[in-house]
Coordinates of C-alpha atoms and ligand atoms in Angstrom, one line a residue:
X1 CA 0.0 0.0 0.0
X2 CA 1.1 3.5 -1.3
X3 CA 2.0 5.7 2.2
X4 CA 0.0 8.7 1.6
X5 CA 0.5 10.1 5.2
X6 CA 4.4 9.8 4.1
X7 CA 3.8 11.6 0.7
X8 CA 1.5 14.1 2.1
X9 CA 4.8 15.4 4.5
X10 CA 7.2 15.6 1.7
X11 CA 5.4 18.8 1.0
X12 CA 5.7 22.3 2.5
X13 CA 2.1 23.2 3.0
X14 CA 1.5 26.8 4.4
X15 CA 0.1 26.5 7.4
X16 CA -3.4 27.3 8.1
X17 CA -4.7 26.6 4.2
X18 CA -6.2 23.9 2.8
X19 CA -4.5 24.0 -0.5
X20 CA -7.1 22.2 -3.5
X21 CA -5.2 23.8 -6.4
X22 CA -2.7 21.4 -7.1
X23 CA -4.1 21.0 -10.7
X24 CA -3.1 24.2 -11.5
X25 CA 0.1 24.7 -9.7
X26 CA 1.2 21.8 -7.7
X27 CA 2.8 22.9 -4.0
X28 CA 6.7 22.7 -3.2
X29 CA 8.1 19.6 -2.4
X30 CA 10.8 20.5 0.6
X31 CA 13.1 18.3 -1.2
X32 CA 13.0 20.6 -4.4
X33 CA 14.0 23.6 -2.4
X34 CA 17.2 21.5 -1.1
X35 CA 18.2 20.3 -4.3
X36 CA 18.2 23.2 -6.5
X37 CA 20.2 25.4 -3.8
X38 CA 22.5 22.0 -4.1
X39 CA 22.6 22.5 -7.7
X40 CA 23.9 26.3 -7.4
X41 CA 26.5 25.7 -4.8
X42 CA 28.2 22.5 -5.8
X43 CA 27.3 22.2 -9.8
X44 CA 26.6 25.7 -11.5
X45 CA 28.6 27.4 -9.1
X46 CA 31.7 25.2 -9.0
X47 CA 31.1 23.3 -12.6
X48 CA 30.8 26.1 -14.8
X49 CA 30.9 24.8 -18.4
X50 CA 31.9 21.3 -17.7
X51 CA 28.6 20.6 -15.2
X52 CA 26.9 19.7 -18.7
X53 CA 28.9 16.6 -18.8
X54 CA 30.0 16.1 -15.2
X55 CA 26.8 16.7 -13.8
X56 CA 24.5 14.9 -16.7
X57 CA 22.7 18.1 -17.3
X58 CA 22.9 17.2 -21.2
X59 CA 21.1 14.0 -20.4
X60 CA 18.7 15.2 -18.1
X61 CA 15.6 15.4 -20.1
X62 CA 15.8 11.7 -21.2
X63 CA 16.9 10.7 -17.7
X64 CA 13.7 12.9 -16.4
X65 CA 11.4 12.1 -19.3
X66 CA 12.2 8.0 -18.1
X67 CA 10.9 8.9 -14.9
X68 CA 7.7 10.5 -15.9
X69 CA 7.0 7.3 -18.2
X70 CA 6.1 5.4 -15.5
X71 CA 3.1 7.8 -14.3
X72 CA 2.3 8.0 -17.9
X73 CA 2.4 3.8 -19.0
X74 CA 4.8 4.4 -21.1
X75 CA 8.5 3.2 -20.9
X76 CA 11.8 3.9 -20.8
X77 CA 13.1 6.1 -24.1
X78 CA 9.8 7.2 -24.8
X79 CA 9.6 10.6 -23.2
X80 CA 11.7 13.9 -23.3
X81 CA 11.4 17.4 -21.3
X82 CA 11.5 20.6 -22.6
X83 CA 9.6 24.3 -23.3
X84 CA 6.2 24.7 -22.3
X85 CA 2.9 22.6 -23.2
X86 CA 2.1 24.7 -25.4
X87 CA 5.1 24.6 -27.6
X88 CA 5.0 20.3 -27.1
X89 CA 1.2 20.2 -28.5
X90 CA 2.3 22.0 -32.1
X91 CA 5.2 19.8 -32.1
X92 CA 3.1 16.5 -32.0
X93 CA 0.7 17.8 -33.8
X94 CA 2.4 19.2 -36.6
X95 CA 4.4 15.4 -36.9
X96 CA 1.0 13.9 -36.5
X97 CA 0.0 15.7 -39.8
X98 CA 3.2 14.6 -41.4
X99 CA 2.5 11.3 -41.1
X100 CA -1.0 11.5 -42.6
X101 CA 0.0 13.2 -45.5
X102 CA -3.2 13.9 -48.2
X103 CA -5.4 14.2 -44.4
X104 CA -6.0 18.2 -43.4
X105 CA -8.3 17.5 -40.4
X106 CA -8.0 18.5 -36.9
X107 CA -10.5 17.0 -34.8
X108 CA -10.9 18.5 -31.2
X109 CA -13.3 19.5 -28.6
X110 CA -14.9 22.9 -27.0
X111 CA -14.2 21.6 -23.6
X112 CA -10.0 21.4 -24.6
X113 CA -7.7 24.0 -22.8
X114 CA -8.0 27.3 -25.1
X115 CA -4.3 27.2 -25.7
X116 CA -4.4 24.0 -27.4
X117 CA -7.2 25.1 -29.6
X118 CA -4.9 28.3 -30.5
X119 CA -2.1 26.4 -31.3
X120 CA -3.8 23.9 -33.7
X121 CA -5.3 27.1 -35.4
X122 CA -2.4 28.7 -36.3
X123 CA -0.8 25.1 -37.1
X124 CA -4.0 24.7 -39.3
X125 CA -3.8 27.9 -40.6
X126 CA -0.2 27.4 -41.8
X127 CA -0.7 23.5 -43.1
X128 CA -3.6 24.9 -44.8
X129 CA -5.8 22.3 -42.5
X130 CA -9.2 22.5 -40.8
X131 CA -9.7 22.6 -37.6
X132 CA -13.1 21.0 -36.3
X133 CA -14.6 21.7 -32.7
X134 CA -17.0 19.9 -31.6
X135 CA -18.4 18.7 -28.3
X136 CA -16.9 16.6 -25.7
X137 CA -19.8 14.5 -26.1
X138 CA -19.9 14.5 -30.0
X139 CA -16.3 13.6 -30.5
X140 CA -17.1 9.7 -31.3
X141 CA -19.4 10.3 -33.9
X142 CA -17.0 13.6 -35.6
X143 CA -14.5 11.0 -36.0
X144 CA -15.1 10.5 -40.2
X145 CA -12.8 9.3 -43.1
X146 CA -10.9 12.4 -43.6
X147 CA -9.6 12.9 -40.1
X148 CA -5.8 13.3 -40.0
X149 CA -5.4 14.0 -36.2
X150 CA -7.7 13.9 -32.9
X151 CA -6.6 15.9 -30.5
X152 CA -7.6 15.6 -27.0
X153 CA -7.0 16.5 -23.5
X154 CA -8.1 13.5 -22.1
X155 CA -9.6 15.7 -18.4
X156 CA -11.1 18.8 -18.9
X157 CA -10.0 21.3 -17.5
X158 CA -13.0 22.8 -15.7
X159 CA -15.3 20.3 -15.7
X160 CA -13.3 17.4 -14.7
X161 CA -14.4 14.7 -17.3
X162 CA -12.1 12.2 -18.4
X163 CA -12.7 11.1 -22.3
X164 CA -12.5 7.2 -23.0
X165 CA -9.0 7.0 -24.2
X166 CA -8.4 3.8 -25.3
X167 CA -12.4 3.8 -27.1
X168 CA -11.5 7.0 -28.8
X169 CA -8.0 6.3 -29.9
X170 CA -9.3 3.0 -31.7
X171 CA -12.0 5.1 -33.2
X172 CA -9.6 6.7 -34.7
X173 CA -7.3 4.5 -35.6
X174 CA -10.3 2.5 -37.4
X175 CA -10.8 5.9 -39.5
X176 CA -7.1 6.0 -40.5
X177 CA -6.3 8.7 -37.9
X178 CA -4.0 8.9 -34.7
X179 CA -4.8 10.0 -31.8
X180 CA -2.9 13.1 -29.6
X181 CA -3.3 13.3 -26.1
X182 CA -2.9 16.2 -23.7
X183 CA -2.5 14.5 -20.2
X184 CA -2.3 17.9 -18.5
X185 CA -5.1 17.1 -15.7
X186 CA -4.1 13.6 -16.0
X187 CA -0.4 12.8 -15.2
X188 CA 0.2 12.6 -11.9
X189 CA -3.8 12.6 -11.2
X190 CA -5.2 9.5 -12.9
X191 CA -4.2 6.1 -14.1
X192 CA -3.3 7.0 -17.1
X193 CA -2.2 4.2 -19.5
X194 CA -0.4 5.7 -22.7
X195 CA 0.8 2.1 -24.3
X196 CA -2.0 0.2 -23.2
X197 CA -4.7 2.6 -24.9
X198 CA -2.1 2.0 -27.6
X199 CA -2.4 6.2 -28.4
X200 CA 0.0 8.2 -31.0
X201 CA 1.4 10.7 -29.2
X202 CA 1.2 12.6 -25.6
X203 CA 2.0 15.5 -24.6
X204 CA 1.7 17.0 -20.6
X205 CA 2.9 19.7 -18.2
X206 CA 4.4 19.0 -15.0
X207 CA 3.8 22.5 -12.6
X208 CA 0.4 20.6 -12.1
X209 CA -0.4 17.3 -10.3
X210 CA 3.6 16.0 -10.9
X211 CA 4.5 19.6 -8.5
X212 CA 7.8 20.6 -10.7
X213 CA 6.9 24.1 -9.5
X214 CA 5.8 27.5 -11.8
X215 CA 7.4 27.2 -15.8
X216 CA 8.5 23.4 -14.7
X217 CA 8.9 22.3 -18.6
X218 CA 6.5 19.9 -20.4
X219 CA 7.1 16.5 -21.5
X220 CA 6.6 14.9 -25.1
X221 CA 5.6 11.0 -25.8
X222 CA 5.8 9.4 -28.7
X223 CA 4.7 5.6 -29.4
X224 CA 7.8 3.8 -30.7
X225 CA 5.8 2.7 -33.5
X226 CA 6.8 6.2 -35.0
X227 CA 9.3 7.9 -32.9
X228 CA 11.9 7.3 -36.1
X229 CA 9.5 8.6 -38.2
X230 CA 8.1 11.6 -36.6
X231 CA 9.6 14.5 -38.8
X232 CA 9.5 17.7 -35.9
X233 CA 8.9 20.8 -37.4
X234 CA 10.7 23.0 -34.8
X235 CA 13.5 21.6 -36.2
X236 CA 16.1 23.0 -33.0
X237 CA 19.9 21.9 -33.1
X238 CA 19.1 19.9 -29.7
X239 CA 17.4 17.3 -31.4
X240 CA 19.8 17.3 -34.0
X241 CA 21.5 13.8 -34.3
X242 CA 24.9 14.9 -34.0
X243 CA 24.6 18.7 -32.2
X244 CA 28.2 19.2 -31.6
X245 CA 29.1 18.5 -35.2
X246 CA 27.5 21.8 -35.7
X247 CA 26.4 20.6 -39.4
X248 CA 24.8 23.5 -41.5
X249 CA 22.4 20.9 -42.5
X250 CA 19.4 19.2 -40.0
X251 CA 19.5 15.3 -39.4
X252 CA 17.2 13.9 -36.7
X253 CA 18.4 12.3 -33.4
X254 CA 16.9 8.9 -33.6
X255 CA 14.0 8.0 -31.4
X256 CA 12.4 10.8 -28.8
X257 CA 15.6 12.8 -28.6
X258 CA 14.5 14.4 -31.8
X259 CA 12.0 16.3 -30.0
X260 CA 14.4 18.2 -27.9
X261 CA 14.8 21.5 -29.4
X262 CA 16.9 24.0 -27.8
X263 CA 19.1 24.4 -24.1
X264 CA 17.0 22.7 -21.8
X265 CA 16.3 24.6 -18.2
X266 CA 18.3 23.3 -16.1
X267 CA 17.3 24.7 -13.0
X268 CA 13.8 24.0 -13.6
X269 CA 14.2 20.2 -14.0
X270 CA 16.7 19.8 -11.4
X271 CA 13.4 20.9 -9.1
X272 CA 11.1 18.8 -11.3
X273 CA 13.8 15.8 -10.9
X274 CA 13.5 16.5 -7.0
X275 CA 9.6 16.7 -7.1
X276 CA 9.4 13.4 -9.1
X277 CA 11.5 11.6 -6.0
X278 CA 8.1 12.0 -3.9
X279 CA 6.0 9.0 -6.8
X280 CA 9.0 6.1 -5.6
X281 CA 6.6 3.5 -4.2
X282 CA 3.3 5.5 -5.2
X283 CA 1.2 2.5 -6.9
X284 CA -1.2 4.2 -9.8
X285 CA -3.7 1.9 -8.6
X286 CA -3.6 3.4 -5.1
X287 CA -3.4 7.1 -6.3
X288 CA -6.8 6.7 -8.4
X289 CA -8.6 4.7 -5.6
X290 CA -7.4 7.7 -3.2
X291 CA -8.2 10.4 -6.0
X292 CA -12.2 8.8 -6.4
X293 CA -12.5 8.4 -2.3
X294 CA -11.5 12.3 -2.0
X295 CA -13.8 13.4 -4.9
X296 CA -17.1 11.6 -3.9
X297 CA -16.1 12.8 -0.1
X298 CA -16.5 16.2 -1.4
X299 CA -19.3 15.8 -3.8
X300 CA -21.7 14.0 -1.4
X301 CA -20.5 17.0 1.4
X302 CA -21.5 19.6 -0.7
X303 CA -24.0 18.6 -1.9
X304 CA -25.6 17.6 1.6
X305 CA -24.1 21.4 2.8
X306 CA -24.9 23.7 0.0
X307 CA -27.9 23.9 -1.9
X308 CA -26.8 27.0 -3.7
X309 CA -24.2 25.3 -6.1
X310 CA -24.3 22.7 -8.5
X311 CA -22.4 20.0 -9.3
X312 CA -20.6 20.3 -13.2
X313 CA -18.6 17.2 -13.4
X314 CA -19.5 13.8 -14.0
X315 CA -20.8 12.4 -11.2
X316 CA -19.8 8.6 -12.2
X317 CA -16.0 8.9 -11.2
X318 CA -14.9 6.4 -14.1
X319 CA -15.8 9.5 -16.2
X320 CA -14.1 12.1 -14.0
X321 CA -10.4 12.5 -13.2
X322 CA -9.2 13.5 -10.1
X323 CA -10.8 17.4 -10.1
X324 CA -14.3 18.5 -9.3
X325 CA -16.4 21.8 -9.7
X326 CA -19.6 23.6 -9.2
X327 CA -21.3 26.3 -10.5
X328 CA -22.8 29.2 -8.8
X329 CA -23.5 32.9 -10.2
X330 CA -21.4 34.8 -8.5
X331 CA -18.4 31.8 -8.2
X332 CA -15.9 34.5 -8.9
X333 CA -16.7 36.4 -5.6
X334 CA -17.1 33.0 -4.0
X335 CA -14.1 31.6 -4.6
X336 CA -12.3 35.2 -3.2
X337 CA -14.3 34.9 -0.1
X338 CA -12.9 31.1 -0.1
X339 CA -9.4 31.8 -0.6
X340 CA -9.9 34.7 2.2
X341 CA -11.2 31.8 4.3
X342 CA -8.4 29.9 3.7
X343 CA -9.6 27.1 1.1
X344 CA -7.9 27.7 -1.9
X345 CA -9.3 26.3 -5.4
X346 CA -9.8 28.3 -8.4
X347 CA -11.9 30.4 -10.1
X348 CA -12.6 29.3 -14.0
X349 CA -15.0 31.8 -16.5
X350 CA -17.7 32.5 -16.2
X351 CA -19.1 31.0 -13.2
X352 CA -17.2 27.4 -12.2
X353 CA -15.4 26.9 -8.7
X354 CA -13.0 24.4 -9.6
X355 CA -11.1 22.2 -6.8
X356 CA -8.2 19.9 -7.3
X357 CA -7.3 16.9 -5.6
X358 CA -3.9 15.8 -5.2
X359 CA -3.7 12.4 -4.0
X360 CA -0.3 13.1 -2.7
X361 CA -1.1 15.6 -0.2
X362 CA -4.7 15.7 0.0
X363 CA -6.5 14.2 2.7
X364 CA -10.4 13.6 4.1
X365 CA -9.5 16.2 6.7
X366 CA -9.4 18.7 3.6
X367 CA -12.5 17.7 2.3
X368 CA -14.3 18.4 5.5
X369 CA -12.9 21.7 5.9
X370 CA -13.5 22.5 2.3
X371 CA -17.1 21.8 3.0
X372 CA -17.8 23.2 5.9
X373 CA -16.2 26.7 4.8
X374 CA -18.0 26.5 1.4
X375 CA -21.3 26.0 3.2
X376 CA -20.1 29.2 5.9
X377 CA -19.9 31.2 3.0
X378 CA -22.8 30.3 1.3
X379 CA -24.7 30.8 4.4
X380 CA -23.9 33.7 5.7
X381 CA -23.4 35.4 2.6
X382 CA -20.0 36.7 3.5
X383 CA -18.9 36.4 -0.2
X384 CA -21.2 39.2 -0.9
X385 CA -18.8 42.0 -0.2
X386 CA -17.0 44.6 -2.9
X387 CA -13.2 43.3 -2.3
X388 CA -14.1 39.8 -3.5
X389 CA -15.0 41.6 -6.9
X390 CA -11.8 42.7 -7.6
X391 CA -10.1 40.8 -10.6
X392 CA -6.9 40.1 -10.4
X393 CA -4.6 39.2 -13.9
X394 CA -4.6 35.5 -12.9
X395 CA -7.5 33.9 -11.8
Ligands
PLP401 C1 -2.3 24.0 -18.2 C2 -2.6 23.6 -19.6 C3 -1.8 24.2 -20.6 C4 -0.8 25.3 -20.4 O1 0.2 25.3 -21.3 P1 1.6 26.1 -21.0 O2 2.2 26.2 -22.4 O3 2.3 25.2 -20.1 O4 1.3 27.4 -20.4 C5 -2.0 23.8 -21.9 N1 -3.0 22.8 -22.2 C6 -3.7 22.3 -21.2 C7 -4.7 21.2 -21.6 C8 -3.5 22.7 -19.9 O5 -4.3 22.1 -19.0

């Protein structure tokens, strides 16, 4: 059995606040803070130059990406860090259109991440493609002859619901398509099972449920079935296969590698690296079963406690992944007065309270005081005051 009271301590948790935003930036893992000082005093500091060999800083985003496979069902060699999510879904994408050459459709759905829809825009804008949008609902029956790529993030972001991905990615796969995954909400959240959905191509951030901290990079998966033949487009001398020949001309790195593009951060994933030490001896089986008892806990309290919201996820939690939210009116005002109260989940447009749960450091002791100050709030109509209607940039 997975040690979640163990887990739960490797994390510096401000005292006094019940933290339930870990899906959109994951807290700080006291080991992270240890190694990275560790990393300026003994290896930038001391290394200079030669830390890029003597300290396997070259390596790290295989030796990283390796580690992440395992949260992700995919294995070793099959996953590289680097840039942000956003940059890792035009790469896939665009060498998921390579490989369907004489196929210009996008398929993807309204309840996808905005930033995912804008990157497939401008990528179908440039490919001269076509995007399609439908709903999350109507995606099965969108999936037609001329698809080239479905692209998905398999939770949604503010709603929670998790999209069948081994039905979907054999829909596709019977219409000639392959299938791109966002795990975003999912690694680090869910059970997520890349090679036994038998799915194309991943893509993920790790700031969320995996804690790398704010601008950790992203990761990139692709199935070996085509990680020698995915042509990237960002064609950056990283992922060249020989980058210290400095050749004028580009030559992929075989396999995953390829998808490197520039100087990886090397700050930033010696904190990830750090943060991913926290999953040894977490079983996937034992983080979804902890992930569901959490999310009904909270359901069935709020539900008994406050009439005045209502539910807008999936209330079967096969279909949900490890988030839940509600709507109410005035949610942004809400959620201030919650945050004030010391319950922090998020706000998402136009009227959704969203709440993570992070197996990891999440507890029932959360849940109930989640609840009860949701319903305090609610009841007494505390959130009903003008300094809870201030916007601020992020929500
Ligand atoms: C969080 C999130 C992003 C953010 O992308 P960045 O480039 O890391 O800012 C993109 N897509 C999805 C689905 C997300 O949930």
């Amino acid at each position: 059995m997975t040690d979640f009271a163990a887990t739960r301590r490797a994390f510096h948790l401000p005292r006094g606040i019940t933290y339930l935003d870990g899906n959109s930036l994951g807290p700080m893992p006291v080991a992270a803070r240890d190694r990275v000082a560790r990393m300026m005093s003994d290896e930038w500091s001391e290394m200079l130059i030669t830390g890029w060999n003597k300290a396997g800083w070259y390596v790290q985003p295989r030796k990283v990406g390796d580690r992440i496979a395992r949260l992700i069902g995919a294995g070793p060699g099959q996953v590289v860090m680097g840039d942000t999510l956003s940059i890792k879904v035009f790469q896939a994408l665009s060498a998921a259109m390579a490989l369907r050459p004489g196929r210009r459709v996008i398929l993807s759905d309204n309840g996808n991440f905005p930033s995912d829809l804008y990157v497939a825009e401008g990528l179908a804008r440039a490919m001269r493609a076509e995007l399609r949008v439908v709903a999350p609902e109507e995606v099965e029956a969108a999936i037609t002859p001329d698809l080239a790529v479905l692209m998905l993030t398999e939770v949604d972001y503010r709603t929670g619901r998790r999209h069948d991905m081994a039905g979907l990615t054999a829909r596709a796969h019977d219409a000639g398509a392959l299938a791109l995954w966002d795990l975003a909400h999912s690694a680090g959240a869910v059970d997520v099972d890349l090679m036994g959905a038998d799915a194309d191509f991943a893509v993920g951030c790790t700031y969320k449920y995996l804690n790398g901290g704010p601008g950790a990079p992203a990761f990139i998966w692709t199935h070996p079935r085509h990680a020698d033949a995915a042509q990237p487009i960002l064609q950056g001398w990283m992922g060249h296969d020989a980058p210290f020949a400095f050749d004028l001309g580009y030559r992929p790195a075989p396999g995953i590698e390829r998808m490197r593009v520039g100087t990886p951060p090397v700050i930033a994933l010696t904190a990830l690296d750090a943060a991913l030490d926290v999953w040894d001896g977490v079983s996937l089986a034992d983080l979804r079963a902890r992930s569901i008892e959490l999310t009904e806990a909270f359901i069935k309290g709020v539900e008994a406690a406050c009439p005045e919201v209502a539910l807008n996820s999936p209330r079967d939690p096969a279909r949900r992944g490890s988030q839940v939210s509600f709507r109410h009116p005035q949610g942004y005002a809400v959620m201030q007065a919650l945050i004030a109260a010391g319950v922090v989940g998020d706000f998402r447009a136009p009227d959704v309270l969203r709440f993570g749960f992070a197996p990891l450091y999440n507890d029932l002791d959360d849940v109930g005081r989640a609840v009860d100050t949701l319903a305090r709030i609610l009841r007494d109509g505390s959130w009903d005051d003008e300094r809870f209607r201030q916007r601020a940039a992020v929500t």
